[in-house]
PDB file of C-alpha atoms in Angstrom:
ATOM      1  CA  UNK A   1       0.312  -0.639  -0.101  1.00 95.00           C
ATOM      2  CA  UNK A   2       0.756   3.284  -1.115  1.00 96.00           C
ATOM      3  CA  UNK A   3       2.300   5.518   1.818  1.00 97.00           C
ATOM      4  CA  UNK A   4       3.538   9.038   2.690  1.00 98.00           C
ATOM      5  CA  UNK A   5       4.583   9.594   6.515  1.00 98.00           C
ATOM      6  CA  UNK A   6       5.724  13.572   7.134  1.00 98.00           C
ATOM      7  CA  UNK A   7       7.664  14.525  10.342  1.00 98.00           C
ATOM      8  CA  UNK A   8       9.593  17.492  11.250  1.00 98.00           C
ATOM      9  CA  UNK A   9       6.954  19.847  12.516  1.00 98.00           C
ATOM     10  CA  UNK A  10       7.026  21.710  15.937  1.00 98.00           C
ATOM     11  CA  UNK A  11       5.494  25.211  17.565  1.00 98.00           C
ATOM     12  CA  UNK A  12       8.186  27.805  17.103  1.00 98.00           C
ATOM     13  CA  UNK A  13       8.814  31.239  17.600  1.00 98.00           C
ATOM     14  CA  UNK A  14       8.636  34.100  13.986  1.00 98.00           C
ATOM     15  CA  UNK A  15      11.674  34.354  11.908  1.00 98.00           C
ATOM     16  CA  UNK A  16      13.016  30.626  13.079  1.00 98.00           C
ATOM     17  CA  UNK A  17      13.217  27.481  10.576  1.00 98.00           C
ATOM     18  CA  UNK A  18      12.222  24.081  10.758  1.00 98.00           C
ATOM     19  CA  UNK A  19      13.614  20.912   8.086  1.00 98.00           C
ATOM     20  CA  UNK A  20      10.524  18.899   7.235  1.00 98.00           C
ATOM     21  CA  UNK A  21      10.787  15.017   6.440  1.00 98.00           C
ATOM     22  CA  UNK A  22       8.114  13.078   4.163  1.00 98.00           C
ATOM     23  CA  UNK A  23       9.259   9.121   3.479  1.00 98.00           C
ATOM     24  CA  UNK A  24       7.153   7.998   0.765  1.00 98.00           C
ATOM     25  CA  UNK A  25       6.602   4.062   0.622  1.00 97.00           C
ATOM     26  CA  UNK A  26       4.354   1.246  -1.422  1.00 97.00           C
ATOM     27  CA  UNK A  27       5.354   3.684  -5.620  1.00 97.00           C
ATOM     28  CA  UNK A  28       8.710   3.925  -7.452  1.00 97.00           C
ATOM     29  CA  UNK A  29       9.003   7.047  -5.811  1.00 97.00           C
ATOM     30  CA  UNK A  30      12.201   8.288  -8.511  1.00 96.00           C
ATOM     31  CA  UNK A  31       9.130   9.141 -10.485  1.00 97.00           C
ATOM     32  CA  UNK A  32       7.459  10.864  -9.682  1.00 97.00           C
ATOM     33  CA  UNK A  33       7.531  14.919  -9.351  1.00 98.00           C
ATOM     34  CA  UNK A  34       6.052  15.760  -6.264  1.00 98.00           C
ATOM     35  CA  UNK A  35       5.166  18.807  -3.406  1.00 98.00           C
ATOM     36  CA  UNK A  36       4.752  19.926  -0.429  1.00 98.00           C
ATOM     37  CA  UNK A  37       0.980  21.721   0.490  1.00 98.00           C
ATOM     38  CA  UNK A  38      -0.656  22.680   3.399  1.00 98.00           C
ATOM     39  CA  UNK A  39      -3.946  23.260   5.251  1.00 97.00           C
ATOM     40  CA  UNK A  40      -5.134  25.515   8.033  1.00 93.00           C
ATOM     41  CA  UNK A  41      -8.443  25.065   9.717  1.00 86.00           C
ATOM     42  CA  UNK A  42     -10.975  26.877   7.838  1.00 86.00           C
ATOM     43  CA  UNK A  43      -9.035  27.174   4.574  1.00 88.00           C
ATOM     44  CA  UNK A  44      -8.503  25.124   1.411  1.00 91.00           C
ATOM     45  CA  UNK A  45      -5.052  22.913   0.537  1.00 96.00           C
ATOM     46  CA  UNK A  46      -2.508  26.092  -0.703  1.00 97.00           C
ATOM     47  CA  UNK A  47       0.432  24.821  -2.553  1.00 98.00           C
ATOM     48  CA  UNK A  48       4.205  25.449  -1.317  1.00 98.00           C
ATOM     49  CA  UNK A  49       5.780  24.302  -3.468  1.00 98.00           C
ATOM     50  CA  UNK A  50       7.087  21.095  -6.038  1.00 98.00           C
ATOM     51  CA  UNK A  51      10.103  19.065  -7.675  1.00 98.00           C
ATOM     52  CA  UNK A  52      10.556  17.167 -10.574  1.00 98.00           C
ATOM     53  CA  UNK A  53      11.707  13.511 -10.874  1.00 97.00           C
ATOM     54  CA  UNK A  54      15.656  14.092 -10.265  1.00 95.00           C
ATOM     55  CA  UNK A  55      15.537  18.039  -8.373  1.00 94.00           C
ATOM     56  CA  UNK A  56      16.688  19.074 -10.990  1.00 95.00           C
ATOM     57  CA  UNK A  57      13.639  21.841 -11.146  1.00 97.00           C
ATOM     58  CA  UNK A  58      11.906  23.241  -8.293  1.00 98.00           C
ATOM     59  CA  UNK A  59       9.183  25.737  -8.428  1.00 98.00           C
ATOM     60  CA  UNK A  60       7.282  27.959  -5.264  1.00 98.00           C
ATOM     61  CA  UNK A  61       4.371  29.704  -4.091  1.00 98.00           C
ATOM     62  CA  UNK A  62       4.590  33.158  -3.697  1.00 98.00           C
ATOM     63  CA  UNK A  63       4.253  33.756  -0.742  1.00 97.00           C
ATOM     64  CA  UNK A  64       7.358  30.544   0.559  1.00 98.00           C
ATOM     65  CA  UNK A  65       9.200  31.482  -2.222  1.00 98.00           C
ATOM     66  CA  UNK A  66      13.053  32.709  -1.204  1.00 98.00           C
ATOM     67  CA  UNK A  67      12.423  31.130   2.310  1.00 98.00           C
ATOM     68  CA  UNK A  68      11.394  27.703   2.252  1.00 98.00           C
ATOM     69  CA  UNK A  69      13.627  24.931  -0.549  1.00 98.00           C
ATOM     70  CA  UNK A  70      12.631  21.506  -1.502  1.00 98.00           C
ATOM     71  CA  UNK A  71      15.228  19.055  -2.194  1.00 98.00           C
ATOM     72  CA  UNK A  72      14.332  15.307  -2.467  1.00 98.00           C
ATOM     73  CA  UNK A  73      16.621  11.800  -2.175  1.00 98.00           C
ATOM     74  CA  UNK A  74      15.397   9.109  -3.982  1.00 98.00           C
ATOM     75  CA  UNK A  75      17.612   6.826  -3.026  1.00 98.00           C
ATOM     76  CA  UNK A  76      16.064   6.932   0.752  1.00 98.00           C
ATOM     77  CA  UNK A  77      12.574   7.606  -0.753  1.00 98.00           C
ATOM     78  CA  UNK A  78      12.466  10.748   1.509  1.00 98.00           C
ATOM     79  CA  UNK A  79      11.299  14.387   0.329  1.00 98.00           C
ATOM     80  CA  UNK A  80      11.779  17.257   2.202  1.00 98.00           C
ATOM     81  CA  UNK A  81      10.997  20.820   2.673  1.00 98.00           C
ATOM     82  CA  UNK A  82      13.404  23.115   4.717  1.00 98.00           C
ATOM     83  CA  UNK A  83      11.556  26.154   5.912  1.00 98.00           C
ATOM     84  CA  UNK A  84      12.898  29.875   7.438  1.00 98.00           C
ATOM     85  CA  UNK A  85      12.598  32.585   8.610  1.00 98.00           C
ATOM     86  CA  UNK A  86       8.933  31.513   9.246  1.00 98.00           C
ATOM     87  CA  UNK A  87       6.111  33.563   9.936  1.00 97.00           C
ATOM     88  CA  UNK A  88       2.963  33.565  11.765  1.00 96.00           C
ATOM     89  CA  UNK A  89       0.821  32.873   8.344  1.00 95.00           C
ATOM     90  CA  UNK A  90       3.062  29.426   7.359  1.00 97.00           C
ATOM     91  CA  UNK A  91       0.605  28.059  10.823  1.00 97.00           C
ATOM     92  CA  UNK A  92      -0.835  24.373   8.833  1.00 98.00           C
ATOM     93  CA  UNK A  93      -0.622  20.470   8.412  1.00 98.00           C
ATOM     94  CA  UNK A  94       1.992  20.612   6.073  1.00 98.00           C
ATOM     95  CA  UNK A  95       0.739  17.003   3.432  1.00 98.00           C
ATOM     96  CA  UNK A  96       3.608  15.949   0.734  1.00 97.00           C
ATOM     97  CA  UNK A  97       1.376  14.900  -2.163  1.00 97.00           C
ATOM     98  CA  UNK A  98       2.633  13.134  -5.555  1.00 97.00           C
ATOM     99  CA  UNK A  99       2.520  14.751  -9.064  1.00 97.00           C
ATOM    100  CA  UNK A 100       3.801  18.966  -9.801  1.00 97.00           C
ATOM    101  CA  UNK A 101       2.220  21.083  -8.555  1.00 97.00           C
ATOM    102  CA  UNK A 102      -1.127  19.585  -7.383  1.00 94.00           C
ATOM    103  CA  UNK A 103      -3.383  20.428  -4.127  1.00 93.00           C
ATOM    104  CA  UNK A 104      -5.040  17.510  -3.473  1.00 93.00           C
ATOM    105  CA  UNK A 105      -4.490  15.410  -0.114  1.00 94.00           C
ATOM    106  CA  UNK A 106      -4.322  11.258  -1.127  1.00 93.00           C
ATOM    107  CA  UNK A 107      -5.580   8.998   1.435  1.00 94.00           C
ATOM    108  CA  UNK A 108      -2.383   8.039   1.836  1.00 95.00           C
ATOM    109  CA  UNK A 109      -0.160  10.978   2.633  1.00 96.00           C
ATOM    110  CA  UNK A 110      -0.112  11.933   7.191  1.00 97.00           C
ATOM    111  CA  UNK A 111       0.812  15.129   7.655  1.00 98.00           C
ATOM    112  CA  UNK A 112       2.734  17.190  10.167  1.00 98.00           C
ATOM    113  CA  UNK A 113       1.901  20.192  12.167  1.00 98.00           C
ATOM    114  CA  UNK A 114       3.743  23.247  12.231  1.00 98.00           C
ATOM    115  CA  UNK A 115       2.807  26.293  14.817  1.00 98.00           C
ATOM    116  CA  UNK A 116       4.582  29.586  14.495  1.00 98.00           C
ATOM    117  CA  UNK A 117       3.069  32.128  16.930  1.00 97.00           C
ATOM    118  CA  UNK A 118       5.705  34.394  19.298  1.00 93.00           C
TER     119      UNK A 118
END
C-alpha cells in the first residue's frame, strides 16, 4: 500500500527554521514529481512547492519563495522542505503529495503540524 508520512513539524517562534521530511513507501518514488501542500483550519489546501523527479526543477508559491527550499533524496525515498524565516501565516498542517503543483491530499498522506507564534 502507498504511504506518505511527513515529520519534523513543531511549534516555533517567528523567524525560526524547521526541516520537514516525508518518507514514501509502496510506489516508485523516483518516477514521480513531488509537492508539498499545506492546510490550515478554515482554509483550503494551498500548494507550497514542487520538485521534479531528479530534483533539477523546483517551483515555489509566491508566499514562500525565498524562504522555503524543497529537495529530495531518491535513494531514501524521502522528500524534504526547509522552512526558514517562518511567519505566523505559515501555521498549517503540511503534507507531501505525488505530482507537480497539485492541491489534492491523498488518503495515504500523513501530515505534520507547523505552528508559528510569538
